[in-house]
């Protein structure tokens, strides 16, 4: 089995709208001018690095924004231009809500169980409803179509529709999920922040996006073999300090897990349970508050690194340059590399444009472990090679603006540019008509 990282290509409307309460970077950078072209090229450079390192790499398309269909569903009428003008009225909040390039953070697109872990021996993928944040909930329908187009062969794959929307079954995808594996076993940790039905025990500063009930439903949909699912609560203190997803404070790969003590409630019990299931082969690096304050972990994102296995079996940490520039985060990662575990080095990547909206290297990718026969059954041209990378770079350079400010979202020319671009991209990637504007 080979893990393929499906990265979201940054979209042409990448902007800073301050839409995600509880995501400190999103609030802090609200209203700044954005450079969608540079942001997309940063993402492509990360894909190229992983591809060159011999890691499986694929790409997912951005989604059409502004989302005119959503604006019409909210009661705006007339031509597309009239809809944009109406959405820009008052302070333009409606337009910003429907213009985010947030589908780039594909760690939130879905949760995946590889075929080795499921009762029917097929790969299962559950699209996330992203109900907690309105701008993100707009992604789910198109995400479902995109995955259904790629994983269309029912002999190998089952793509599940998002859970019914609503706050009780609010699901944020793989950002709240960890798959660990040793020779002793496999465990899928499903992290959740609140119950969908019981009142919260104490007042919360920031939203708990994932519910326990959603995690349980996703685990059922994925058809995991008995005993593989392990639900666990996120530490409410961590969420209130800005860890809106589990992958802000914890990440793992096969037999290695690194986490902050505030990632999960009762982290010692979590570690003991993982040891019971996975044995001594599991290696762990736990950061304590005294070594690495949550505040630093949230701003520098060392846990939002990708941990990848190279063809020689050793691991590398793909970390954001913000972690290199933070003394506490860098020292923690240096301790990881020096430790008794399979990690042999750190590669620093600049994904600053995404980071300024709270999305590090790990947010930008969805991990999908696939068997060779399953890779051969992918029904779109999404696996990255040198030719596709060059085409994507040229695509971004031809179609993306290098500056976008709030008022530009109402520019009717932007909508035309985005549709022209995504129409071309759906052909480059052989995806068929997956976007709203391509469908009746
Ligand atoms: O959902 N930011 C995203 C960041 C997602 C990060 N993903 C993971 N941790 N896996 C979010 O909060 C900000 C958009 C804006 O404010 O313009 C935003 O949606």
Tab-separated table of C-alpha atoms in Angstrom, residues 45-378:
chain	number	residue	atom	x	y	z
A	45	UNK	CA	6.126	23.875	-4.832
A	46	UNK	CA	5.173	21.739	-1.823
A	47	UNK	CA	3.596	19.116	-4.118
A	48	UNK	CA	6.741	19.131	-6.265
A	49	UNK	CA	9.012	18.664	-3.231
A	50	UNK	CA	7.027	15.637	-2.011
A	51	UNK	CA	6.917	14.160	-5.511
A	52	UNK	CA	10.723	14.528	-5.795
A	53	UNK	CA	11.168	12.885	-2.398
A	54	UNK	CA	9.402	9.829	-3.774
A	55	UNK	CA	6.170	10.350	-1.834
A	56	UNK	CA	2.868	9.686	-3.611
A	57	UNK	CA	1.342	13.011	-4.625
A	58	UNK	CA	-1.948	13.940	-6.255
A	59	UNK	CA	-3.939	17.138	-6.717
A	60	UNK	CA	-7.549	18.165	-6.180
A	61	UNK	CA	-9.108	21.161	-7.943
A	62	UNK	CA	-10.283	24.363	-6.262
A	63	UNK	CA	-14.007	25.128	-6.318
A	64	UNK	CA	-15.781	27.920	-8.188
A	65	UNK	CA	-16.111	31.065	-6.085
A	66	UNK	CA	-17.902	33.421	-5.654
A	67	UNK	CA	-20.525	30.704	-5.198
A	68	UNK	CA	-23.350	32.271	-7.180
A	69	UNK	CA	-25.573	29.241	-6.707
A	70	UNK	CA	-25.340	29.648	-2.926
A	71	UNK	CA	-26.064	33.373	-3.172
A	72	UNK	CA	-29.178	32.629	-5.246
A	73	UNK	CA	-30.236	30.035	-2.678
A	74	UNK	CA	-29.968	32.841	-0.126
A	75	UNK	CA	-32.537	34.867	-2.076
A	76	UNK	CA	-30.435	37.074	-4.350
A	77	UNK	CA	-31.886	37.409	-7.850
A	78	UNK	CA	-31.127	38.602	-11.367
A	79	UNK	CA	-28.131	38.164	-13.608
A	80	UNK	CA	-24.863	36.903	-12.129
A	81	UNK	CA	-23.600	40.508	-12.073
A	82	UNK	CA	-26.729	41.637	-10.194
A	83	UNK	CA	-26.312	38.815	-7.683
A	84	UNK	CA	-22.696	39.842	-7.038
A	85	UNK	CA	-23.714	43.508	-6.623
A	86	UNK	CA	-26.466	42.596	-4.163
A	87	UNK	CA	-24.100	40.336	-2.191
A	88	UNK	CA	-21.562	43.173	-1.942
A	89	UNK	CA	-24.123	45.506	-0.301
A	90	UNK	CA	-23.793	46.596	3.302
A	91	UNK	CA	-20.326	45.459	4.282
A	92	UNK	CA	-20.163	42.593	1.758
A	93	UNK	CA	-20.267	39.845	4.362
A	94	UNK	CA	-22.527	37.623	2.235
A	95	UNK	CA	-20.135	37.890	-0.675
A	96	UNK	CA	-17.109	37.036	1.471
A	97	UNK	CA	-18.930	34.042	2.938
A	98	UNK	CA	-19.468	32.709	-0.576
A	99	UNK	CA	-16.006	33.547	-1.974
A	100	UNK	CA	-13.491	31.662	0.163
A	101	UNK	CA	-10.920	29.411	-1.497
A	102	UNK	CA	-11.164	27.209	1.607
A	103	UNK	CA	-11.473	23.946	-0.363
A	104	UNK	CA	-7.650	24.111	-0.562
A	105	UNK	CA	-7.561	22.605	2.958
A	106	UNK	CA	-8.323	19.079	1.827
A	107	UNK	CA	-7.523	17.580	5.236
A	108	UNK	CA	-11.093	18.702	5.920
A	109	UNK	CA	-12.574	17.310	2.705
A	110	UNK	CA	-13.188	13.755	3.910
A	111	UNK	CA	-12.131	10.908	6.206
A	112	UNK	CA	-10.608	7.812	4.630
A	113	UNK	CA	-10.269	4.141	5.539
A	114	UNK	CA	-7.858	2.189	3.326
A	115	UNK	CA	-9.024	-1.126	1.928
A	116	UNK	CA	-6.762	-3.043	4.350
A	117	UNK	CA	-8.864	-1.745	7.270
A	118	UNK	CA	-12.413	-2.283	6.023
A	119	UNK	CA	-14.789	-5.241	6.260
A	120	UNK	CA	-15.422	-5.408	2.514
A	121	UNK	CA	-11.798	-4.857	1.446
A	122	UNK	CA	-12.645	-1.645	-0.418
A	123	UNK	CA	-11.352	1.867	0.268
A	124	UNK	CA	-14.073	3.964	1.920
A	125	UNK	CA	-14.143	7.745	1.858
A	126	UNK	CA	-16.709	9.826	3.793
A	127	UNK	CA	-17.061	13.383	2.504
A	128	UNK	CA	-17.194	15.906	5.370
A	129	UNK	CA	-20.253	18.147	5.697
A	130	UNK	CA	-18.192	20.963	7.314
A	131	UNK	CA	-21.425	22.169	8.935
A	132	UNK	CA	-19.660	24.152	11.657
A	133	UNK	CA	-18.615	27.037	9.394
A	134	UNK	CA	-21.018	28.310	6.731
A	135	UNK	CA	-18.315	29.171	4.180
A	136	UNK	CA	-16.872	25.667	4.501
A	137	UNK	CA	-20.232	23.887	4.332
A	138	UNK	CA	-20.500	25.168	0.739
A	139	UNK	CA	-17.662	22.820	-0.250
A	140	UNK	CA	-19.341	19.500	0.500
A	141	UNK	CA	-21.542	18.980	-2.585
A	142	UNK	CA	-18.765	19.702	-5.081
A	143	UNK	CA	-16.238	17.734	-3.032
A	144	UNK	CA	-18.607	14.767	-3.222
A	145	UNK	CA	-18.805	15.066	-7.018
A	146	UNK	CA	-15.025	15.397	-7.358
A	147	UNK	CA	-14.271	12.306	-5.254
A	148	UNK	CA	-17.042	10.362	-6.969
A	149	UNK	CA	-15.429	11.199	-10.323
A	150	UNK	CA	-11.950	10.106	-9.171
A	151	UNK	CA	-12.963	7.008	-7.179
A	152	UNK	CA	-15.731	5.927	-9.508
A	153	UNK	CA	-14.960	2.204	-9.686
A	154	UNK	CA	-17.253	0.427	-7.197
A	155	UNK	CA	-15.060	-2.677	-7.228
A	156	UNK	CA	-12.390	-0.812	-5.271
A	157	UNK	CA	-13.955	2.283	-3.777
A	158	UNK	CA	-17.020	3.597	-1.994
A	159	UNK	CA	-17.458	7.359	-1.676
A	160	UNK	CA	-20.033	8.277	0.976
A	161	UNK	CA	-22.146	11.432	0.839
A	162	UNK	CA	-21.626	13.994	3.621
A	163	UNK	CA	-23.517	13.342	6.864
A	164	UNK	CA	-26.889	15.125	7.039
A	165	UNK	CA	-26.081	18.753	7.781
A	166	UNK	CA	-26.932	20.497	11.011
A	167	UNK	CA	-24.949	21.123	14.145
A	168	UNK	CA	-25.518	17.695	15.754
A	169	UNK	CA	-23.551	15.812	13.088
A	170	UNK	CA	-20.952	18.438	12.312
A	171	UNK	CA	-17.945	16.719	10.698
A	172	UNK	CA	-14.556	18.244	9.779
A	173	UNK	CA	-12.982	15.282	8.005
A	174	UNK	CA	-9.487	13.889	8.424
A	175	UNK	CA	-8.211	16.915	10.371
A	176	UNK	CA	-9.782	15.205	13.392
A	177	UNK	CA	-8.627	11.704	12.503
A	178	UNK	CA	-5.350	9.815	12.972
A	179	UNK	CA	-4.465	6.384	11.607
A	180	UNK	CA	-1.631	4.606	13.412
A	181	UNK	CA	-0.215	1.206	12.528
A	182	UNK	CA	2.341	-1.189	13.958
A	183	UNK	CA	2.838	-4.932	13.488
A	184	UNK	CA	0.601	-5.353	16.567
A	185	UNK	CA	-2.374	-3.597	15.001
A	186	UNK	CA	-4.040	-0.581	13.439
A	187	UNK	CA	-5.977	2.154	15.208
A	188	UNK	CA	-8.086	4.998	13.879
A	189	UNK	CA	-8.401	7.803	16.425
A	190	UNK	CA	-11.566	9.857	15.864
A	191	UNK	CA	-11.299	13.128	17.757
A	192	UNK	CA	-14.376	15.161	18.687
A	193	UNK	CA	-14.969	18.421	20.529
A	194	UNK	CA	-18.540	18.228	21.861
A	195	UNK	CA	-21.656	16.140	21.996
A	196	UNK	CA	-24.272	16.976	19.381
A	197	UNK	CA	-27.117	16.534	21.835
A	198	UNK	CA	-25.931	17.017	25.404
A	199	UNK	CA	-25.450	20.514	26.804
A	200	UNK	CA	-21.837	21.664	27.082
A	201	UNK	CA	-20.363	21.189	30.522
A	202	UNK	CA	-18.668	24.581	30.691
A	203	UNK	CA	-18.751	27.769	28.675
A	204	UNK	CA	-16.566	27.622	25.545
A	205	UNK	CA	-14.574	30.511	24.139
A	206	UNK	CA	-14.360	29.069	20.643
A	207	UNK	CA	-16.546	26.657	18.643
A	208	UNK	CA	-16.019	22.913	19.022
A	209	UNK	CA	-16.502	21.969	15.408
A	210	UNK	CA	-16.659	18.175	15.472
A	211	UNK	CA	-19.316	16.257	17.380
A	212	UNK	CA	-18.891	12.866	18.987
A	213	UNK	CA	-21.974	11.659	17.111
A	214	UNK	CA	-20.510	12.755	13.761
A	215	UNK	CA	-17.272	10.885	14.494
A	216	UNK	CA	-19.241	7.744	15.376
A	217	UNK	CA	-21.314	8.019	12.191
A	218	UNK	CA	-18.188	8.486	10.051
A	219	UNK	CA	-16.541	5.457	11.691
A	220	UNK	CA	-19.666	3.413	10.824
A	221	UNK	CA	-19.776	4.662	7.225
A	222	UNK	CA	-16.129	3.749	6.710
A	223	UNK	CA	-16.943	0.075	7.435
A	224	UNK	CA	-13.886	-0.283	9.666
A	225	UNK	CA	-13.134	-3.761	10.936
A	226	UNK	CA	-14.173	-4.386	14.540
A	227	UNK	CA	-12.095	-2.708	17.184
A	228	UNK	CA	-10.154	-0.349	14.912
A	229	UNK	CA	-12.040	2.845	15.820
A	230	UNK	CA	-11.023	4.738	18.927
A	231	UNK	CA	-13.044	7.887	19.709
A	232	UNK	CA	-11.337	10.484	21.929
A	233	UNK	CA	-12.145	13.982	23.124
A	234	UNK	CA	-10.086	17.003	22.051
A	235	UNK	CA	-8.815	18.991	25.023
A	236	UNK	CA	-11.280	21.906	25.410
A	237	UNK	CA	-8.403	24.018	26.755
A	238	UNK	CA	-6.486	23.433	23.514
A	239	UNK	CA	-9.488	24.440	21.381
A	240	UNK	CA	-9.959	27.604	23.412
A	241	UNK	CA	-6.323	28.514	22.760
A	242	UNK	CA	-6.792	28.191	18.990
A	243	UNK	CA	-6.500	24.458	18.198
A	244	UNK	CA	-9.732	24.373	16.187
A	245	UNK	CA	-8.793	21.020	14.602
A	246	UNK	CA	-6.880	18.107	16.139
A	247	UNK	CA	-4.151	18.403	13.509
A	248	UNK	CA	-3.175	21.767	14.997
A	249	UNK	CA	-1.733	19.911	18.022
A	250	UNK	CA	-1.166	16.303	16.939
A	251	UNK	CA	-0.017	14.292	13.960
A	252	UNK	CA	1.061	10.727	13.357
A	253	UNK	CA	2.331	8.415	10.685
A	254	UNK	CA	2.312	4.614	10.898
A	255	UNK	CA	4.181	3.814	14.142
A	256	UNK	CA	5.030	7.410	15.126
A	257	UNK	CA	2.858	9.972	16.879
A	258	UNK	CA	3.760	13.470	17.984
A	259	UNK	CA	1.337	15.490	20.029
A	260	UNK	CA	0.995	18.365	22.425
A	261	UNK	CA	-0.275	17.558	25.902
A	262	UNK	CA	-3.278	19.819	25.167
A	263	UNK	CA	-4.282	18.040	21.939
A	264	UNK	CA	-6.508	15.508	23.714
A	265	UNK	CA	-8.253	15.312	27.063
A	266	UNK	CA	-6.453	12.993	29.476
A	267	UNK	CA	-3.509	12.538	27.124
A	268	UNK	CA	-1.807	10.015	29.444
A	269	UNK	CA	-4.846	7.720	29.214
A	270	UNK	CA	-4.826	8.151	25.446
A	271	UNK	CA	-1.151	7.142	25.277
A	272	UNK	CA	-1.775	4.130	27.547
A	273	UNK	CA	-4.689	2.983	25.358
A	274	UNK	CA	-2.612	3.381	22.193
A	275	UNK	CA	0.209	1.358	23.778
A	276	UNK	CA	-2.264	-1.356	24.704
A	277	UNK	CA	-3.474	-1.534	21.122
A	278	UNK	CA	-0.235	-0.950	19.226
A	279	UNK	CA	2.504	-2.200	21.560
A	280	UNK	CA	6.056	-0.957	22.119
A	281	UNK	CA	6.698	-0.412	18.435
A	282	UNK	CA	4.710	2.816	18.724
A	283	UNK	CA	7.089	5.740	19.263
A	284	UNK	CA	5.816	8.953	20.733
A	285	UNK	CA	6.951	12.532	21.143
A	286	UNK	CA	4.813	14.492	23.594
A	287	UNK	CA	5.366	18.248	23.924
A	288	UNK	CA	4.601	19.668	27.333
A	289	UNK	CA	3.435	23.211	27.889
A	290	UNK	CA	6.747	24.106	29.574
A	291	UNK	CA	8.720	23.072	26.482
A	292	UNK	CA	6.352	24.327	23.800
A	293	UNK	CA	3.446	26.542	24.893
A	294	UNK	CA	0.175	25.914	22.997
A	295	UNK	CA	0.305	29.562	21.988
A	296	UNK	CA	3.566	28.915	20.049
A	297	UNK	CA	2.276	25.632	18.629
A	298	UNK	CA	-0.806	27.455	17.312
A	299	UNK	CA	1.168	30.259	15.680
A	300	UNK	CA	4.112	28.187	14.328
A	301	UNK	CA	2.183	24.936	13.539
A	302	UNK	CA	4.917	22.290	14.155
A	303	UNK	CA	2.162	19.676	14.618
A	304	UNK	CA	0.579	20.692	11.351
A	305	UNK	CA	3.589	19.179	9.630
A	306	UNK	CA	3.207	16.253	7.286
A	307	UNK	CA	5.079	13.176	8.421
A	308	UNK	CA	5.900	11.067	5.390
A	309	UNK	CA	7.567	7.713	4.832
A	310	UNK	CA	10.226	7.737	2.112
A	311	UNK	CA	10.831	4.795	-0.218
A	312	UNK	CA	13.748	3.695	2.068
A	313	UNK	CA	11.323	3.350	5.014
A	314	UNK	CA	12.626	6.334	7.004
A	315	UNK	CA	10.380	9.285	7.797
A	316	UNK	CA	10.658	13.042	7.236
A	317	UNK	CA	8.741	15.901	8.773
A	318	UNK	CA	7.485	18.471	6.249
A	319	UNK	CA	7.180	21.536	8.451
A	320	UNK	CA	6.185	25.148	7.802
A	321	UNK	CA	9.012	27.728	7.818
A	322	UNK	CA	7.109	29.449	10.645
A	323	UNK	CA	8.222	26.515	12.853
A	324	UNK	CA	11.863	27.014	11.848
A	325	UNK	CA	11.539	30.667	12.858
A	326	UNK	CA	10.060	29.892	16.290
A	327	UNK	CA	12.672	28.823	18.871
A	328	UNK	CA	10.311	26.606	20.845
A	329	UNK	CA	8.759	24.913	17.804
A	330	UNK	CA	12.133	24.374	16.083
A	331	UNK	CA	13.707	22.919	19.227
A	332	UNK	CA	10.792	20.527	19.628
A	333	UNK	CA	11.192	19.296	16.038
A	334	UNK	CA	14.970	18.976	16.569
A	335	UNK	CA	14.216	16.813	19.602
A	336	UNK	CA	11.916	14.666	17.444
A	337	UNK	CA	14.642	14.143	14.819
A	338	UNK	CA	17.217	13.257	17.517
A	339	UNK	CA	14.803	10.869	19.248
A	340	UNK	CA	14.416	7.109	19.097
A	341	UNK	CA	11.922	7.001	16.234
A	342	UNK	CA	11.896	6.623	12.422
A	343	UNK	CA	12.065	10.413	11.743
A	344	UNK	CA	15.423	11.315	10.135
A	345	UNK	CA	15.022	14.982	9.205
A	346	UNK	CA	12.864	18.049	8.619
A	347	UNK	CA	12.104	19.711	5.281
A	348	UNK	CA	10.886	23.304	5.626
A	349	UNK	CA	8.193	24.509	3.244
A	350	UNK	CA	6.881	28.008	2.683
A	351	UNK	CA	3.080	27.884	2.607
A	352	UNK	CA	2.776	31.252	4.311
A	353	UNK	CA	-0.280	32.400	2.321
A	354	UNK	CA	-2.215	29.378	3.551
A	355	UNK	CA	-0.752	29.665	7.062
A	356	UNK	CA	-2.174	33.195	7.323
A	357	UNK	CA	-5.624	31.621	7.119
A	358	UNK	CA	-4.715	28.894	9.629
A	359	UNK	CA	-3.756	26.168	7.132
A	360	UNK	CA	-0.309	24.539	7.412
A	361	UNK	CA	1.281	21.824	5.245
A	362	UNK	CA	-0.903	19.090	6.757
A	363	UNK	CA	-4.144	21.035	6.226
A	364	UNK	CA	-3.395	21.247	2.523
A	365	UNK	CA	-3.472	17.492	1.968
A	366	UNK	CA	-5.751	14.482	2.382
A	367	UNK	CA	-3.874	11.219	2.863
A	368	UNK	CA	-5.250	8.270	0.924
A	369	UNK	CA	-3.350	4.971	1.225
A	370	UNK	CA	-3.909	2.923	-1.930
A	371	UNK	CA	-2.914	-0.473	-3.310
A	372	UNK	CA	-1.308	-0.526	-6.789
A	373	UNK	CA	-4.522	-1.936	-8.316
A	374	UNK	CA	-6.470	0.920	-6.715
A	375	UNK	CA	-4.020	3.500	-8.041
A	376	UNK	CA	-4.487	2.012	-11.488
A	377	UNK	CA	-8.273	2.400	-11.063
A	378	UNK	CA	-8.199	6.177	-10.418
